[in-house]
Amino acid sequence: MLFEQLPPLATDVARVDMVRDYAETALKLDGLIGDVEDAVSSSVTAKLKSRGENSEKTHHVAIGYLKKIEDLLASVTRTRPQWTRLISAVDHRVDRSLALLRPQAIVDHRALLSSLGWPPSLAGTKNSDSNSEKPAETVNPLFSMKGDLTRKYSESFLSLCNLQELQKRRKARQLHGHDVGNQPRQPLWVIEELVNPLSAAAQHHFSKWVENPEFVFALAYKITRDFVDSMDEILQPLVDKANLVGYSCREEWISGIVIALSTYLAKEIFPKQIELLQESSSSDASSTAVQARVSWLNLVDLMISFDKRTQDLISGTGLLLSVKDDENWQRISVLSVFCDRPDWLEIWAEIERREVFASLKSAMENENNWSKRIEGAMLEYGSDDCKSPAITGAVKHGLSLIIDRARPIPSIALRAEFIRISASPIISEFLGCMFRRCQEAEGLTALADDNALIKVSQSINAARYVESTLAQWCEDVFFLEMENLPVVGEEGGSVFQQEINQLKEFRSEWVDKISTVILRAFDARSRDYLKNKRQWQEHSEEPAISRAIIESSGYIQGRLSKLEDGLNVLDFVTVWRAVATGVDQLLFTGIFAGSPKFSNGGVERLHADLSVLFAVFQAWCLRPEGFFPRLSEILKLLKIDERQLRDSRMVTDKNWLREHGVRHLTAGEAEKIIKNRVYDA
């Protein structure tokens, strides 16, 4: 009976122990919260009585209590997660105290900054000074403060840092276990208090330079550069002392100035640019439109240059950006303006496309750019000269310019969108130009003369070179990051995958047409030869080679030799192999139509004729008969000695056919050939 009562007794003891822990924790938290509320109340009272000399000490005391409360709450959350009402009640009272404490700390900090002389005067920070060779240096109050001011500023600085560190811990505890995704990075409050009044003072100067944005960027960079050293030397040790992990004062300072400048650009400069573009679109004067586009591009140039110089202030000290993702990159890039306004990005991409295409249009119409080749232009993986026309160099250069413009955009998705809007249409325009040239050549002579072949070969070479260039680019990390983005399209893969596929289809289509034209001409020249079935029954010790096969083979040799000079190696191989396959099928079908009889002399004549044909292709392969499988196997069957054919049924045996090297003819075709073999007595 005693043994049965032990479990309920243990449960009751545990419950009593938990109630005691709850009561002790609640009393402890209540006492600490009371201390916090008293400290905050005394601070408010002191403010009302205009006695602010001990406010920093009061803030430190209150923050110390708040940290103890947060330590207790973190322990309770970890060990007693079921005490949700206690945690919620404490958080509510802490929030009320923080709602009073933080504004007080910020007001005190701002008053202290004002007494230090912050923000400093920017009157002497113009980019040039007519009365001196050097621009006037800005006085940095952070370097000039001494004695009691230094102590007070450090205490106020630490108060704000400790408050932010406390809030960071509270937020991490409250969001623990919840799937909230990536939370936006909280800027450093103390740096914000330095940046905000300085940027407000700078905007007084910015407003004078709406028509001259280069002065805006010059002043913004000078402010950033002149004060950045004090961030490392004076403020960073204080941030480290407050245990604010993951914050660099240098980065935060640069980020603050960049965000302030981006805000000003979005509110004042870009609306003016949009207005100018709209006016130019409604105006009949083309010079106005050109001026508006040039003004826009000049502004973008200034933004890219500013970003490069400010980012050098981070990397130049040996420091790296804490995390190089889109969010952190946007914090130190004025091009983040386009992240908030994708419609402005589309305008920029369209202007870039127009500028590049305007320079390419005249180049594509110049015939010399198609006849002249790029020297030393190689295909992928270091293969032979691609014989690409000079126009592809201009296209590659134009696309490179657009891609270089996209590189500084601080968003992978927007970089892909920029390239899709600006670069992809240029490739499509170039592909359309090549297609029109090929159609023109086909329409004039049906690709029957050398000039037409050269014109089509130039376009095929150009397509091969651009396709190879795009594929090589897409192996770079810059493009690999864009894969599988929705903007890339349904096909997936690289951002240029659709264009690469279109170029492949273009090449394949016109290579097939060239092969077809050659085969049609060969068919026309060999038609009488194929109709003459009696020649295979003639008896002759030294059979004469057919004049028709000599002329037909000579035509193929002439066409292919011309293509070898004008067409890139890879596509030329495709052409001659397609021609060989077509001739193999054409002669097989033509010669054996009607089941002609073959005597010994006929077999020798066929062997002689095919030797001439094979010799044409020997210039491009070691064993040309391997590319005429059906004709080669026909000769093998026709040359089999009569004594080897003990039974005609052997021919239908697959094993027997394989033993004699026959793999491309069916058993029925082989039997038909053997039955039409006439052996001389």
mmCIF file with all atom_site columns, C-alpha atoms in Angstrom, residues 118-210:
data_model
loop_
_atom_site.group_PDB
_atom_site.id
_atom_site.type_symbol
_atom_site.label_atom_id
_atom_site.label_alt_id
_atom_site.label_comp_id
_atom_site.label_asym_id
_atom_site.label_entity_id
_atom_site.label_seq_id
_atom_site.pdbx_PDB_ins_code
_atom_site.Cartn_x
_atom_site.Cartn_y
_atom_site.Cartn_z
_atom_site.occupancy
_atom_site.B_iso_or_equiv
_atom_site.pdbx_formal_charge
_atom_site.auth_seq_id
_atom_site.auth_comp_id
_atom_site.auth_asym_id
_atom_site.auth_atom_id
_atom_site.pdbx_PDB_model_num
ATOM 1  C CA . TRP A 1 118 ? 27.356 68.117 -34.021 1.00 0.00 ? 118 TRP A CA 1
ATOM 2  C CA . PRO A 1 119 ? 26.576 68.342 -36.855 1.00 0.00 ? 119 PRO A CA 1
ATOM 3  C CA . PRO A 1 120 ? 29.680 70.277 -37.906 1.00 0.00 ? 120 PRO A CA 1
ATOM 4  C CA . SER A 1 121 ? 29.431 73.023 -40.514 1.00 0.00 ? 121 SER A CA 1
ATOM 5  C CA . LEU A 1 122 ? 29.553 71.812 -44.124 1.00 0.00 ? 122 LEU A CA 1
ATOM 6  C CA . ALA A 1 123 ? 30.081 75.273 -45.631 1.00 0.00 ? 123 ALA A CA 1
ATOM 7  C CA . GLY A 1 124 ? 33.697 74.517 -46.467 1.00 0.00 ? 124 GLY A CA 1
ATOM 8  C CA . THR A 1 125 ? 33.211 71.036 -47.898 1.00 0.00 ? 125 THR A CA 1
ATOM 9  C CA . LYS A 1 126 ? 32.583 71.846 -51.540 1.00 0.00 ? 126 LYS A CA 1
ATOM 10 C CA . ASN A 1 127 ? 34.584 69.839 -54.018 1.00 0.00 ? 127 ASN A CA 1
ATOM 11 C CA . SER A 1 128 ? 36.751 72.816 -55.007 1.00 0.00 ? 128 SER A CA 1
ATOM 12 C CA . ASP A 1 129 ? 37.725 76.158 -53.523 1.00 0.00 ? 129 ASP A CA 1
ATOM 13 C CA . SER A 1 130 ? 38.745 79.062 -55.725 1.00 0.00 ? 130 SER A CA 1
ATOM 14 C CA . ASN A 1 131 ? 40.890 80.637 -53.000 1.00 0.00 ? 131 ASN A CA 1
ATOM 15 C CA . SER A 1 132 ? 42.976 77.602 -52.121 1.00 0.00 ? 132 SER A CA 1
ATOM 16 C CA . GLU A 1 133 ? 44.501 74.602 -53.815 1.00 0.00 ? 133 GLU A CA 1
ATOM 17 C CA . LYS A 1 134 ? 43.044 72.109 -51.315 1.00 0.00 ? 134 LYS A CA 1
ATOM 18 C CA . PRO A 1 135 ? 39.409 71.780 -50.238 1.00 0.00 ? 135 PRO A CA 1
ATOM 19 C CA . ALA A 1 136 ? 38.692 72.893 -46.691 1.00 0.00 ? 136 ALA A CA 1
ATOM 20 C CA . GLU A 1 137 ? 38.872 70.101 -44.116 1.00 0.00 ? 137 GLU A CA 1
ATOM 21 C CA . THR A 1 138 ? 35.784 69.461 -42.001 1.00 0.00 ? 138 THR A CA 1
ATOM 22 C CA . VAL A 1 139 ? 36.319 69.662 -38.243 1.00 0.00 ? 139 VAL A CA 1
ATOM 23 C CA . ASN A 1 140 ? 35.355 66.403 -36.548 1.00 0.00 ? 140 ASN A CA 1
ATOM 24 C CA . PRO A 1 141 ? 33.854 67.079 -33.087 1.00 0.00 ? 141 PRO A CA 1
ATOM 25 C CA . LEU A 1 142 ? 34.424 63.442 -32.109 1.00 0.00 ? 142 LEU A CA 1
ATOM 26 C CA . PHE A 1 143 ? 38.178 63.975 -32.324 1.00 0.00 ? 143 PHE A CA 1
ATOM 27 C CA . SER A 1 144 ? 38.111 67.390 -30.650 1.00 0.00 ? 144 SER A CA 1
ATOM 28 C CA . MET A 1 145 ? 36.067 66.515 -27.510 1.00 0.00 ? 145 MET A CA 1
ATOM 29 C CA . LYS A 1 146 ? 38.054 66.286 -24.267 1.00 0.00 ? 146 LYS A CA 1
ATOM 30 C CA . GLY A 1 147 ? 37.774 65.709 -20.549 1.00 0.00 ? 147 GLY A CA 1
ATOM 31 C CA . ASP A 1 148 ? 34.293 65.630 -19.070 1.00 0.00 ? 148 ASP A CA 1
ATOM 32 C CA . LEU A 1 149 ? 32.628 65.787 -22.493 1.00 0.00 ? 149 LEU A CA 1
ATOM 33 C CA . THR A 1 150 ? 34.422 62.614 -23.522 1.00 0.00 ? 150 THR A CA 1
ATOM 34 C CA . ARG A 1 151 ? 33.218 60.807 -20.390 1.00 0.00 ? 151 ARG A CA 1
ATOM 35 C CA . LYS A 1 152 ? 29.620 61.993 -20.786 1.00 0.00 ? 152 LYS A CA 1
ATOM 36 C CA . TYR A 1 153 ? 29.518 61.090 -24.472 1.00 0.00 ? 153 TYR A CA 1
ATOM 37 C CA . SER A 1 154 ? 30.921 57.622 -23.763 1.00 0.00 ? 154 SER A CA 1
ATOM 38 C CA . GLU A 1 155 ? 28.311 57.010 -21.064 1.00 0.00 ? 155 GLU A CA 1
ATOM 39 C CA . SER A 1 156 ? 25.473 58.210 -23.294 1.00 0.00 ? 156 SER A CA 1
ATOM 40 C CA . PHE A 1 157 ? 26.818 56.143 -26.184 1.00 0.00 ? 157 PHE A CA 1
ATOM 41 C CA . LEU A 1 158 ? 27.013 53.027 -24.013 1.00 0.00 ? 158 LEU A CA 1
ATOM 42 C CA . SER A 1 159 ? 23.484 53.602 -22.713 1.00 0.00 ? 159 SER A CA 1
ATOM 43 C CA . LEU A 1 160 ? 22.041 53.535 -26.236 1.00 0.00 ? 160 LEU A CA 1
ATOM 44 C CA . CYS A 1 161 ? 24.192 50.558 -27.223 1.00 0.00 ? 161 CYS A CA 1
ATOM 45 C CA . ASN A 1 162 ? 23.144 48.623 -24.120 1.00 0.00 ? 162 ASN A CA 1
ATOM 46 C CA . LEU A 1 163 ? 19.488 49.396 -24.826 1.00 0.00 ? 163 LEU A CA 1
ATOM 47 C CA . GLN A 1 164 ? 19.838 48.143 -28.385 1.00 0.00 ? 164 GLN A CA 1
ATOM 48 C CA . GLU A 1 165 ? 21.657 45.010 -27.258 1.00 0.00 ? 165 GLU A CA 1
ATOM 49 C CA . LEU A 1 166 ? 18.874 44.410 -24.723 1.00 0.00 ? 166 LEU A CA 1
ATOM 50 C CA . GLN A 1 167 ? 16.183 44.830 -27.371 1.00 0.00 ? 167 GLN A CA 1
ATOM 51 C CA . LYS A 1 168 ? 18.062 42.478 -29.685 1.00 0.00 ? 168 LYS A CA 1
ATOM 52 C CA . ARG A 1 169 ? 18.096 39.791 -26.977 1.00 0.00 ? 169 ARG A CA 1
ATOM 53 C CA . ARG A 1 170 ? 14.396 40.308 -26.139 1.00 0.00 ? 170 ARG A CA 1
ATOM 54 C CA . LYS A 1 171 ? 13.389 40.049 -29.799 1.00 0.00 ? 171 LYS A CA 1
ATOM 55 C CA . ALA A 1 172 ? 15.446 36.871 -30.288 1.00 0.00 ? 172 ALA A CA 1
ATOM 56 C CA . ARG A 1 173 ? 13.758 35.313 -27.214 1.00 0.00 ? 173 ARG A CA 1
ATOM 57 C CA . GLN A 1 174 ? 10.251 36.310 -28.270 1.00 0.00 ? 174 GLN A CA 1
ATOM 58 C CA . LEU A 1 175 ? 10.700 35.012 -31.831 1.00 0.00 ? 175 LEU A CA 1
ATOM 59 C CA . HIS A 1 176 ? 12.383 31.776 -30.776 1.00 0.00 ? 176 HIS A CA 1
ATOM 60 C CA . GLY A 1 177 ? 10.555 28.807 -32.254 1.00 0.00 ? 177 GLY A CA 1
ATOM 61 C CA . HIS A 1 178 ? 8.589  30.900 -34.738 1.00 0.00 ? 178 HIS A CA 1
ATOM 62 C CA . ASP A 1 179 ? 9.205  30.715 -38.489 1.00 0.00 ? 179 ASP A CA 1
ATOM 63 C CA . VAL A 1 180 ? 9.490  34.410 -39.283 1.00 0.00 ? 180 VAL A CA 1
ATOM 64 C CA . GLY A 1 181 ? 12.009 34.221 -42.165 1.00 0.00 ? 181 GLY A CA 1
ATOM 65 C CA . ASN A 1 182 ? 14.834 36.707 -42.514 1.00 0.00 ? 182 ASN A CA 1
ATOM 66 C CA . GLN A 1 183 ? 14.283 39.698 -40.279 1.00 0.00 ? 183 GLN A CA 1
ATOM 67 C CA . PRO A 1 184 ? 15.501 43.101 -41.567 1.00 0.00 ? 184 PRO A CA 1
ATOM 68 C CA . ARG A 1 185 ? 18.778 44.201 -40.025 1.00 0.00 ? 185 ARG A CA 1
ATOM 69 C CA . GLN A 1 186 ? 18.403 46.825 -37.294 1.00 0.00 ? 186 GLN A CA 1
ATOM 70 C CA . PRO A 1 187 ? 20.713 49.814 -37.895 1.00 0.00 ? 187 PRO A CA 1
ATOM 71 C CA . LEU A 1 188 ? 22.971 50.936 -35.059 1.00 0.00 ? 188 LEU A CA 1
ATOM 72 C CA . TRP A 1 189 ? 21.048 53.596 -33.134 1.00 0.00 ? 189 TRP A CA 1
ATOM 73 C CA . VAL A 1 190 ? 24.088 55.631 -32.077 1.00 0.00 ? 190 VAL A CA 1
ATOM 74 C CA . ILE A 1 191 ? 25.266 55.904 -35.707 1.00 0.00 ? 191 ILE A CA 1
ATOM 75 C CA . GLU A 1 192 ? 21.770 56.899 -36.782 1.00 0.00 ? 192 GLU A CA 1
ATOM 76 C CA . GLU A 1 193 ? 21.919 59.778 -34.308 1.00 0.00 ? 193 GLU A CA 1
ATOM 77 C CA . LEU A 1 194 ? 25.128 60.952 -35.984 1.00 0.00 ? 194 LEU A CA 1
ATOM 78 C CA . VAL A 1 195 ? 23.917 60.499 -39.562 1.00 0.00 ? 195 VAL A CA 1
ATOM 79 C CA . ASN A 1 196 ? 20.430 62.020 -39.328 1.00 0.00 ? 196 ASN A CA 1
ATOM 80 C CA . PRO A 1 197 ? 21.370 65.603 -38.336 1.00 0.00 ? 197 PRO A CA 1
ATOM 81 C CA . LEU A 1 198 ? 24.347 65.578 -40.695 1.00 0.00 ? 198 LEU A CA 1
ATOM 82 C CA . SER A 1 199 ? 22.243 64.417 -43.664 1.00 0.00 ? 199 SER A CA 1
ATOM 83 C CA . ALA A 1 200 ? 19.616 67.051 -42.831 1.00 0.00 ? 200 ALA A CA 1
ATOM 84 C CA . ALA A 1 201 ? 22.328 69.711 -42.925 1.00 0.00 ? 201 ALA A CA 1
ATOM 85 C CA . ALA A 1 202 ? 23.690 68.289 -46.194 1.00 0.00 ? 202 ALA A CA 1
ATOM 86 C CA . GLN A 1 203 ? 20.284 68.441 -47.891 1.00 0.00 ? 203 GLN A CA 1
ATOM 87 C CA . HIS A 1 204 ? 20.408 72.228 -47.575 1.00 0.00 ? 204 HIS A CA 1
ATOM 88 C CA . HIS A 1 205 ? 23.346 72.109 -50.001 1.00 0.00 ? 205 HIS A CA 1
ATOM 89 C CA . PHE A 1 206 ? 21.839 69.292 -52.091 1.00 0.00 ? 206 PHE A CA 1
ATOM 90 C CA . SER A 1 207 ? 18.780 71.421 -52.858 1.00 0.00 ? 207 SER A CA 1
ATOM 91 C CA . LYS A 1 208 ? 20.995 73.920 -54.695 1.00 0.00 ? 208 LYS A CA 1
ATOM 92 C CA . TRP A 1 209 ? 22.427 71.216 -56.975 1.00 0.00 ? 209 TRP A CA 1
ATOM 93 C CA . VAL A 1 210 ? 19.349 69.463 -58.370 1.00 0.00 ? 210 VAL A CA 1
#
